Coordinates of C-alpha atoms in Angstrom, one line a residue:
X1 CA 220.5 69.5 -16.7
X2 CA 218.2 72.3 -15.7
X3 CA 218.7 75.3 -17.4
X4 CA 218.0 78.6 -15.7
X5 CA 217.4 81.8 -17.4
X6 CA 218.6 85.4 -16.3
X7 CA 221.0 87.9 -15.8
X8 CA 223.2 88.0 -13.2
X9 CA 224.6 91.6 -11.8
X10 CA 227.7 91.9 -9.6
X11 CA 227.2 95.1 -7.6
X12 CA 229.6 94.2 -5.1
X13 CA 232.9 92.6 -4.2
X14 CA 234.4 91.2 -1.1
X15 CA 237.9 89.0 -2.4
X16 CA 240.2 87.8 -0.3
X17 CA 242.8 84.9 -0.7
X18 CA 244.8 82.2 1.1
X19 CA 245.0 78.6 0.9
X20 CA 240.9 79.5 0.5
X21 CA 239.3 81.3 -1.7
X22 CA 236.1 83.5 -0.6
X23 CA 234.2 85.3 -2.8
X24 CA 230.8 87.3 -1.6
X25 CA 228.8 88.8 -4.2
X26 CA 225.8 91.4 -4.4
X27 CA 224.0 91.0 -7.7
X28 CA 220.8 91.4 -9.7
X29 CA 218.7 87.9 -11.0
X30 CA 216.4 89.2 -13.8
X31 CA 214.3 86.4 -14.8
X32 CA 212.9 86.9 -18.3
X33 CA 209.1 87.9 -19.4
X34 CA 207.7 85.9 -22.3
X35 CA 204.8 87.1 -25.1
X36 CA 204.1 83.4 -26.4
X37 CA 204.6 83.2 -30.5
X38 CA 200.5 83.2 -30.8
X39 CA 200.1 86.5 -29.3
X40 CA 203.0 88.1 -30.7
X41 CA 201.9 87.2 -34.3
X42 CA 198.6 88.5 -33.8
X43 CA 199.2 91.5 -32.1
X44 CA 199.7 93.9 -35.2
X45 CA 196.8 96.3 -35.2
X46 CA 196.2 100.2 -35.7
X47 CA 195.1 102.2 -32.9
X48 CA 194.4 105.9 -32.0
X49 CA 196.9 108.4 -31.6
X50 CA 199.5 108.2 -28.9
X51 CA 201.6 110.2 -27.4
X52 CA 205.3 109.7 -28.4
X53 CA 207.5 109.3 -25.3
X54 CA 210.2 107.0 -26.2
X55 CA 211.3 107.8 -30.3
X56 CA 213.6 105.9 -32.4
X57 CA 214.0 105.5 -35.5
X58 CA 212.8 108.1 -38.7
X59 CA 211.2 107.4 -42.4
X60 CA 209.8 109.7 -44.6
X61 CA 207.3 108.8 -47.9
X62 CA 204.8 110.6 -49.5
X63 CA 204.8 113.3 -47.5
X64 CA 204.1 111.0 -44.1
X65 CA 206.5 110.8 -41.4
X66 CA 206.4 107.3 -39.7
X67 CA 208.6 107.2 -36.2
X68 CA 209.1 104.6 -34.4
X69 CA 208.4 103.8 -30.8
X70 CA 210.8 101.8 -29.7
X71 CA 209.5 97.9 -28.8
X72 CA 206.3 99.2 -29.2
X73 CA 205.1 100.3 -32.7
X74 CA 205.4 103.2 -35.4
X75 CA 203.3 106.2 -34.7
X76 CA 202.1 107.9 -38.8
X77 CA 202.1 111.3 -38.9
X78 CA 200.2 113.6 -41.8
X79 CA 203.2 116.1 -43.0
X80 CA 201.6 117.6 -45.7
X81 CA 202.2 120.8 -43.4
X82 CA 205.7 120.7 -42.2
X83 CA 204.6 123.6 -40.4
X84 CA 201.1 121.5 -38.2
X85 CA 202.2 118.2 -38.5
X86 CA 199.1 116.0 -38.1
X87 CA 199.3 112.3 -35.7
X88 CA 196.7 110.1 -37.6
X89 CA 197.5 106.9 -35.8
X90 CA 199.5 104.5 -34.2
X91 CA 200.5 101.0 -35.6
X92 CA 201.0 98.5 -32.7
X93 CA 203.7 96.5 -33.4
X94 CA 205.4 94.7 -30.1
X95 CA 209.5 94.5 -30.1
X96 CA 209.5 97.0 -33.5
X97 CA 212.7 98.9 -34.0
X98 CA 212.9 99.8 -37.5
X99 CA 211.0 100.2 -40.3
X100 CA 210.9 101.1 -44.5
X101 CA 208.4 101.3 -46.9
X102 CA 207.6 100.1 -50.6
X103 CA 204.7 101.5 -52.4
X104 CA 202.0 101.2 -49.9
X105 CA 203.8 98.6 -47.7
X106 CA 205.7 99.1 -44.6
X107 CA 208.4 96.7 -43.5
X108 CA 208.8 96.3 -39.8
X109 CA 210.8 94.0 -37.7
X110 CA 209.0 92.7 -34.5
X111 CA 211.0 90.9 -32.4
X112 CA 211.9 88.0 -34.3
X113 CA 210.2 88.2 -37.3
X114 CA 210.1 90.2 -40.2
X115 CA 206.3 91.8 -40.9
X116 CA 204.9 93.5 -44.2
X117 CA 202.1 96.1 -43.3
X118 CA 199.4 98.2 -45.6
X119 CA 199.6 101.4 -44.9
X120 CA 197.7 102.8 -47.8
X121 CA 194.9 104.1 -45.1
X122 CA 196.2 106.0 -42.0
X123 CA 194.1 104.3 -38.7
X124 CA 193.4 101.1 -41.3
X125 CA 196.6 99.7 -41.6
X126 CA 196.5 95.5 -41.6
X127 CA 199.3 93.2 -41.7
X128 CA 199.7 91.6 -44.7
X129 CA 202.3 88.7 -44.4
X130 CA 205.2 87.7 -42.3
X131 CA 208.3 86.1 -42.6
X132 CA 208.6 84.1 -38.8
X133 CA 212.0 83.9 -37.2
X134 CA 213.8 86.6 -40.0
X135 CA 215.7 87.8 -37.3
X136 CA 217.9 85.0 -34.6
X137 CA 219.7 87.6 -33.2
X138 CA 217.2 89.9 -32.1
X139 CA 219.0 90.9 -28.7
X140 CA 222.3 90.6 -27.3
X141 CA 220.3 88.2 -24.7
X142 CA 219.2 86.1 -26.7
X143 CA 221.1 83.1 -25.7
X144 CA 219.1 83.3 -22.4
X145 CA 215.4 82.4 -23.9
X146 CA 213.6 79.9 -24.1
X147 CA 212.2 79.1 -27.6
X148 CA 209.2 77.1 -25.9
X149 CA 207.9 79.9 -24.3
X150 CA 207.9 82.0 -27.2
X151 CA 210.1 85.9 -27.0
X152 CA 211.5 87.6 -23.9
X153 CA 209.6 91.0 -23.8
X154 CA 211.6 92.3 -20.8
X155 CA 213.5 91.2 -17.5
X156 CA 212.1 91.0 -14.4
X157 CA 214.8 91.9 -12.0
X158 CA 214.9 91.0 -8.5
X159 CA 218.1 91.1 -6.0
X160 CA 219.5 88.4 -4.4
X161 CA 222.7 87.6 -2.0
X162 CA 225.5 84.8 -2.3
X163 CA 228.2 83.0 -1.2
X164 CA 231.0 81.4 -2.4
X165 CA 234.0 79.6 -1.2
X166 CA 235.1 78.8 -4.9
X167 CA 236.9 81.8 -6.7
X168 CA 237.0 79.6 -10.0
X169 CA 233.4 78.7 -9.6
X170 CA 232.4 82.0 -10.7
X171 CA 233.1 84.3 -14.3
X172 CA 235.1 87.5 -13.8
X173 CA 232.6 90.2 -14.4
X174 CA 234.6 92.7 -13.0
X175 CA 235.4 94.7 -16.1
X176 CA 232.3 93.4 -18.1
X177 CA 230.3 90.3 -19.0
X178 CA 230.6 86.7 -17.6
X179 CA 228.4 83.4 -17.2
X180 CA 227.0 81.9 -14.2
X181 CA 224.4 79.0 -13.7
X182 CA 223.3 79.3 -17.4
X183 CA 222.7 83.4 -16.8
X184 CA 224.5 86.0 -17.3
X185 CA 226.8 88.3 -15.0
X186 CA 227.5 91.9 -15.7
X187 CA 229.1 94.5 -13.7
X188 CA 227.0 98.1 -13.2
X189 CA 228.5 100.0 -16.6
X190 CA 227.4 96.7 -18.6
X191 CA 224.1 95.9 -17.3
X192 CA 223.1 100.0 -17.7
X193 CA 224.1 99.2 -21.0
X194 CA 221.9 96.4 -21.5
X195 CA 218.9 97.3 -19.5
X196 CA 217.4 99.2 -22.4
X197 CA 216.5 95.5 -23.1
X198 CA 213.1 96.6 -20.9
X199 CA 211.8 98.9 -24.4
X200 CA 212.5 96.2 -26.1
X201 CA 213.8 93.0 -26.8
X202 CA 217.2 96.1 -27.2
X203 CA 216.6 102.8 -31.5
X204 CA 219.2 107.1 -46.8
X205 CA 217.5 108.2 -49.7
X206 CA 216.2 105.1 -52.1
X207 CA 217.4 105.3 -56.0
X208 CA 213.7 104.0 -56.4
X209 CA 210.7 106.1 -57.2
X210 CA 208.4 103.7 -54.8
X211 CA 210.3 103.5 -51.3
X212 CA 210.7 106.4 -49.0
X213 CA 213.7 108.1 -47.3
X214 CA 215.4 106.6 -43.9
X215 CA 217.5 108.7 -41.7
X216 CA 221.3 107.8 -41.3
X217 CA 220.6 105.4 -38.0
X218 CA 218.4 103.0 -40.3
X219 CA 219.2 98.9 -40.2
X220 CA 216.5 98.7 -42.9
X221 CA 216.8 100.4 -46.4
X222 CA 215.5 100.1 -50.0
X223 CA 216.7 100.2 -53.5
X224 CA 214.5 99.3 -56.6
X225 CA 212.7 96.0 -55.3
X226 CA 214.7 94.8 -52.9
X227 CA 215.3 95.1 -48.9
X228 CA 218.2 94.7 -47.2
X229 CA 218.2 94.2 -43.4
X230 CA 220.6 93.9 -40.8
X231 CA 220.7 90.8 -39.0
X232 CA 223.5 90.3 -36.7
X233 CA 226.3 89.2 -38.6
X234 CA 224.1 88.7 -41.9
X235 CA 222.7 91.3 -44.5
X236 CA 219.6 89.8 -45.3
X237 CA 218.4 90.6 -48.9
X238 CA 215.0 90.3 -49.5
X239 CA 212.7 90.4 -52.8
X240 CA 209.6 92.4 -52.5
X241 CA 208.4 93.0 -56.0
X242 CA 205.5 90.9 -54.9
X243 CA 203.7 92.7 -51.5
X244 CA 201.9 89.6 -50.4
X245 CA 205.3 87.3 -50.3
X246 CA 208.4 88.1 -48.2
X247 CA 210.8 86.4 -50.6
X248 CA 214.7 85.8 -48.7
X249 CA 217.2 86.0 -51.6
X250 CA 220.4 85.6 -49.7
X251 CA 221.8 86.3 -46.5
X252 CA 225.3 87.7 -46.5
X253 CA 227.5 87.2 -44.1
X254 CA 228.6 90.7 -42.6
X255 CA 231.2 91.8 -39.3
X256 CA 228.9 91.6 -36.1
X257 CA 229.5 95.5 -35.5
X258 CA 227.2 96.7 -38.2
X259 CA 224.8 99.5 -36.9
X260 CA 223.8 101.4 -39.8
X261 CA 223.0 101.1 -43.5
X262 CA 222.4 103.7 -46.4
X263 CA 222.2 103.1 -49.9
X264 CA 223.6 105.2 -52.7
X265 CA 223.5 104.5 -56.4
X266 CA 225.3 100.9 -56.9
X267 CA 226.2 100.2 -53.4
X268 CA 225.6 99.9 -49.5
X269 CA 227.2 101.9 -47.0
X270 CA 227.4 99.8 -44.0
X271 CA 228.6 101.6 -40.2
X272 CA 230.5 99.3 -38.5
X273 CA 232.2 100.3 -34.6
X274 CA 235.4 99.3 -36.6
X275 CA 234.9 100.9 -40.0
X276 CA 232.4 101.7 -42.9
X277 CA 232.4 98.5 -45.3
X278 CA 231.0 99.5 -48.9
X279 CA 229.4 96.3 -50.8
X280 CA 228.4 96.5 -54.5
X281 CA 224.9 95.7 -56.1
X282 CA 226.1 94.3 -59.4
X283 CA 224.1 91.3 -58.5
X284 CA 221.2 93.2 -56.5
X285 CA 220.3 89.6 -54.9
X286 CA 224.1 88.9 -53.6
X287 CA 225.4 92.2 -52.3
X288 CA 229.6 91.5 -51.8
X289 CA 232.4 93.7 -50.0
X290 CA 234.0 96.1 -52.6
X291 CA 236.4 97.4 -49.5
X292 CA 236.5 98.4 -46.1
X293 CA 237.8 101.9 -44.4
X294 CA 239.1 101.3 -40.6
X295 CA 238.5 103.8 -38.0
X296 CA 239.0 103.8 -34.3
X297 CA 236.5 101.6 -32.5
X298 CA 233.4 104.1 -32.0
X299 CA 229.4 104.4 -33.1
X300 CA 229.2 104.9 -36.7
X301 CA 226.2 106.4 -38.8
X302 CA 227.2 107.2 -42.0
X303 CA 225.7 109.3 -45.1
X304 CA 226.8 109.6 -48.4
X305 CA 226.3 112.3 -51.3
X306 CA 228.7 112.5 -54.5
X307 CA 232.2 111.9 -53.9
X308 CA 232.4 111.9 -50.2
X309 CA 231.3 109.8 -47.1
X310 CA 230.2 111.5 -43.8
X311 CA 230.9 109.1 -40.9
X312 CA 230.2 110.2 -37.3
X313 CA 232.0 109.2 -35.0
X314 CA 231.1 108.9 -31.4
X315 CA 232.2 107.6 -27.8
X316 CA 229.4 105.1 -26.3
X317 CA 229.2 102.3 -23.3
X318 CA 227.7 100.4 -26.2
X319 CA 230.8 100.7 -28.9
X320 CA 233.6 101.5 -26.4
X321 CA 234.6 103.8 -28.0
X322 CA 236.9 107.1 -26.9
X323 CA 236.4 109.8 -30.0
X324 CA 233.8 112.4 -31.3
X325 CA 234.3 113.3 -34.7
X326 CA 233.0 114.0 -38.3
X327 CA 235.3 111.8 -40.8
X328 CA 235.0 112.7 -44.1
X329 CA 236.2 110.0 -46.8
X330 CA 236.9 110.2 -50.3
X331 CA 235.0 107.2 -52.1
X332 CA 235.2 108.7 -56.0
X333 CA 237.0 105.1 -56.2
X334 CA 235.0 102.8 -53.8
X335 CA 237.6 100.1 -54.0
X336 CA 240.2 102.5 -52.6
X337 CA 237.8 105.0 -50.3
X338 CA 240.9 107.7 -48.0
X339 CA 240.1 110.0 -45.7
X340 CA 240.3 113.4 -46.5
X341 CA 239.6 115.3 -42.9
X342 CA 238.7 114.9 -39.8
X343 CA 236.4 117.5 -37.7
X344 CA 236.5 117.6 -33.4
X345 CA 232.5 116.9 -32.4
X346 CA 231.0 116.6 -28.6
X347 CA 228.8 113.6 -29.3
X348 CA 227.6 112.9 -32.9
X349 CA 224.9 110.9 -33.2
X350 CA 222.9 110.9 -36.7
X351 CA 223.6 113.3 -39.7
X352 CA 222.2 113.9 -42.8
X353 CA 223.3 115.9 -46.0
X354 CA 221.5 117.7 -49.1
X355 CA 222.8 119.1 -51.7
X356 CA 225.8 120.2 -50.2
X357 CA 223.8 121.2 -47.2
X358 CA 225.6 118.8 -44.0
X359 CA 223.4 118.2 -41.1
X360 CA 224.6 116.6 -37.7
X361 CA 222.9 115.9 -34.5
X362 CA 225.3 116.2 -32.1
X363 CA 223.9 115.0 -29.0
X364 CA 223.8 117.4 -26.5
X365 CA 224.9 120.3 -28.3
X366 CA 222.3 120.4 -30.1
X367 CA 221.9 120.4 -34.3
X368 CA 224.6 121.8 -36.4
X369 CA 223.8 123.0 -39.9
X370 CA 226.9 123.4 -42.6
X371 CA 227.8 124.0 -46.3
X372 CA 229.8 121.3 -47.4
X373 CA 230.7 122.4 -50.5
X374 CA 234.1 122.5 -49.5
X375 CA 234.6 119.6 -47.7
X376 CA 238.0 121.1 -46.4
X377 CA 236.7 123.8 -44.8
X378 CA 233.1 122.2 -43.2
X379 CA 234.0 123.7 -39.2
X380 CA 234.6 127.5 -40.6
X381 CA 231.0 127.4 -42.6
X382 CA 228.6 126.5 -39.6
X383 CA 224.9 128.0 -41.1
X384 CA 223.4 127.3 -38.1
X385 CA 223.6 125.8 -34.6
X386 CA 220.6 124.5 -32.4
X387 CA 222.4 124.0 -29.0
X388 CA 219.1 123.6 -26.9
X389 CA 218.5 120.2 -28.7
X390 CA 219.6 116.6 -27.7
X391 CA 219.9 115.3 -31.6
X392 CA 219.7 112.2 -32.1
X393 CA 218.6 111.7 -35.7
X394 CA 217.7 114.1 -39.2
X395 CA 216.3 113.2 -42.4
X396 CA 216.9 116.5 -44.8
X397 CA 214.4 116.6 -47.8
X398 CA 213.0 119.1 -50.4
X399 CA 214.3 121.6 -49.1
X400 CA 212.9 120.5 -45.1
X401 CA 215.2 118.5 -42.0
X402 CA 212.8 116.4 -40.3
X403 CA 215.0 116.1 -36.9
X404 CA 214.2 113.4 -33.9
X405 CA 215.4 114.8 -30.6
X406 CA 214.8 113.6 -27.2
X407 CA 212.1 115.8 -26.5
X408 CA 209.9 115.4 -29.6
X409 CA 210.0 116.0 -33.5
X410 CA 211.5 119.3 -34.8
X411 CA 211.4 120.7 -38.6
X412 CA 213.2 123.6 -40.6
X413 CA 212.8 125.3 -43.6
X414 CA 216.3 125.4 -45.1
X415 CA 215.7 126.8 -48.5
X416 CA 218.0 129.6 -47.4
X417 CA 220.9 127.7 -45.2
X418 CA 222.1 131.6 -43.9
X419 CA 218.5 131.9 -42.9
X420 CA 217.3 128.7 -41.5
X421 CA 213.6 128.4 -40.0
X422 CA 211.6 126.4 -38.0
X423 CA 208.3 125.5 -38.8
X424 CA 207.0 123.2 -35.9
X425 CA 207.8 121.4 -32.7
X426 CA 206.2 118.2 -32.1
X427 CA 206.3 117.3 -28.2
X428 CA 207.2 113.9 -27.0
X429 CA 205.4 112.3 -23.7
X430 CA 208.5 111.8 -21.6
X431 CA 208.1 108.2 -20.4
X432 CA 208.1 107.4 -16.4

């Protein structure tokens, strides 16, 4: 049988039944792009500055700040002055959406594979090794490409009429997703959802001394010599003591609503649209579920510093979810983690904390700065507020919040959290 490829969007709906079913529908064909395997696994090259116009993830090491662009590459920026932030250079890297780094070596994924990158020399970065195919579940369309032709880059969409006298003949896609001639049929709300395919084939501190910091909406972190990555319904753990070899030590098996990972001492916080899971690193090479705290379904960051867990909780067509929220969960006994309150928010997105110091980017009302040092009363000790901001994510460090908004890279002295400063503004390129 012939397979065909694509998505299939139902715009419109005529129904009407008798004896006879009819059935006319409106919809979108998107046939998929392909970058054949050769091109894509020599593609990995440094180029001149860019402008940023489309930014995603945030890492920090060595006083560099390495952002990504999403399905494009990582653009490396000189922070040794918060206050003039210097772009050195931009690492293409096609279908990258997250990153961390290891000594001198950056770990990026890129589209299906896993890639290890020198960045010891700003504008001479080389690729170093690869691990092909790390990552099978690199979009939720996955299931429409075809392996021959190498990785869907984006979807070509084109609109088309039909047809047909068969009500049965066709998946309910009405209220969401459903299957037709080997594509796929979504209503408007889901194929907005999942036309962010088009950037891309889809946007926590280390206890090492070697590996950098990640903000809180990181699938990739860090600890001593190892790597964990999120990959679909696996935590991949990965050996890289050795920068020339991508050594796979395991692959976990994880819920399929993980978003986000941090690290902090013995264990991984994992973000779920469900709940945060904690695992333990006893065995650093098999990571394994300590416990799990439930939440209502939502998009879930999460941050932890001492005793307590900082989750964000936040209403999105991709989670479903209803609430906005800062939870804030006791996990002094990570077997057993309760939470202790819960704090109204307009849209969280990423947060980060510092010393007591609780930073969260709240969407469209902007960045909220608080002390935390009394986790009961977080709402009546706002610092700060930046309502002028979309937020998206923050990394807070030495004493300096590197944030990512939607217009372009923002930094604040917070040595004094009553007198909060900012140093620079970075623009972004809006993209057409």
């Amino acid at each position: 049988m012939k397979k065909i490829f694509g998505l299939l969007l139902l715009t419109a709906t005529a129904f009407q039944c008798s004896d006879l079913c009819t059935l006319t529908n409106t919809y979108y064909y998107s046939v998929p792009e392909y970058m054949s395997f050769a091109d894509l696994r020599s593609s990995v090259k440094p180029e001149a500055p860019r402008e940023l116009s489309h930014a995603g993830k945030i890492y920090f090491k060595d006083d560099f700040l390495y952002i990504t662009e999403v399905g494009e590459g990582i653009h490396v920026i000189d922070n040794r002055n918060p206050s003039k932030p210097v772009h050195k250079s931009f690492i293409r890297i096609p279908g990258n959406n997250d990153l961390a780094i290891f000594g001198n070596v950056l770990y990026a994924d890129s589209y299906v594979d896993l890639v290890a990158i020198d960045v010891s020399t700003p504008g001479q970065e080389r690729e170093v090794t690869r691990y092909n195919n790390m990552f099978n579940s690199y979009s939720d369309m996955h299931l429409t490409a075809d392996p021959d032709k190498g990785v869907i880059v984006k979807f070509n969409v084109a609109e088309q009429k039909t047809i047909r006298n068969e009500c049965s003949g066709i998946g309910a896609a009405v209220d969401g997703w459903g299957y037709y001639g080997g594509g796929i049929l979504m209503n408007e709300s889901a194929y907005a959802s999942s036309i962010k395919y088009n950037a891309i084939a889809d946007a926590g501190a280390s206890s090492g001394t070697t590996s950098g910091v990640g903000g809180s909406m990181a699938r990739f972190t860090i600890t001593s010599d190892r790597l964990y990555v999120l990959n679909g319904y696996k935590l991949n753990t990965i050996d890289i003591t050795d920068p020339s070899t991508i050594n796979l030590k395991s692959s976990t098996q994880v819920a399929g609503d993980i978003e986000t990972i941090f690290p902090y001492k013995e264990n991984l916080f994992l973000g779920s649209r469900t709940g945060m899971y904690i695992l333990g690193l006893d065995n650093p090479d098999e990571p394994n579920q300590i416990s799990m705290f439930s939440h209502l379904k939502s998009c879930d960051p999460v941050v932890v510093e001492g005793d307590y867990a900082y989750v964000t909780l936040r209403s999105a067509n991709t989670c479903n979810g209803t609430i906005n929220e800062l939870q804030v969960i006791d996990v002094s006994k990570v077997t057993n983690p309760r939470l202790v309150r819960t704090y109204q928010m307009t849209n969280p997105h990423g947060l980060g904390i510092d010393n007591g110091t609780l930073f969260i980017c709240d969407g469209d009302d902007g960045l909220k700065v608080y002390d935390a040092t009394d986790v009961n009363r977080i709402s009546d000790n706002m610092t700060a507020h930046y309502d002028d901001i979309h937020a998206f994510d923050v990394i807070p460090f030495n004493n300096i919040a590197m944030l990512i908004g939607e217009d372009g890279l923002y930094q604040y002295d917070y040595s004094d959290i009553h007198h909060i400063k900012l140093l620079s503004k970075f623009y972004f390129e809006p993209r057409e």
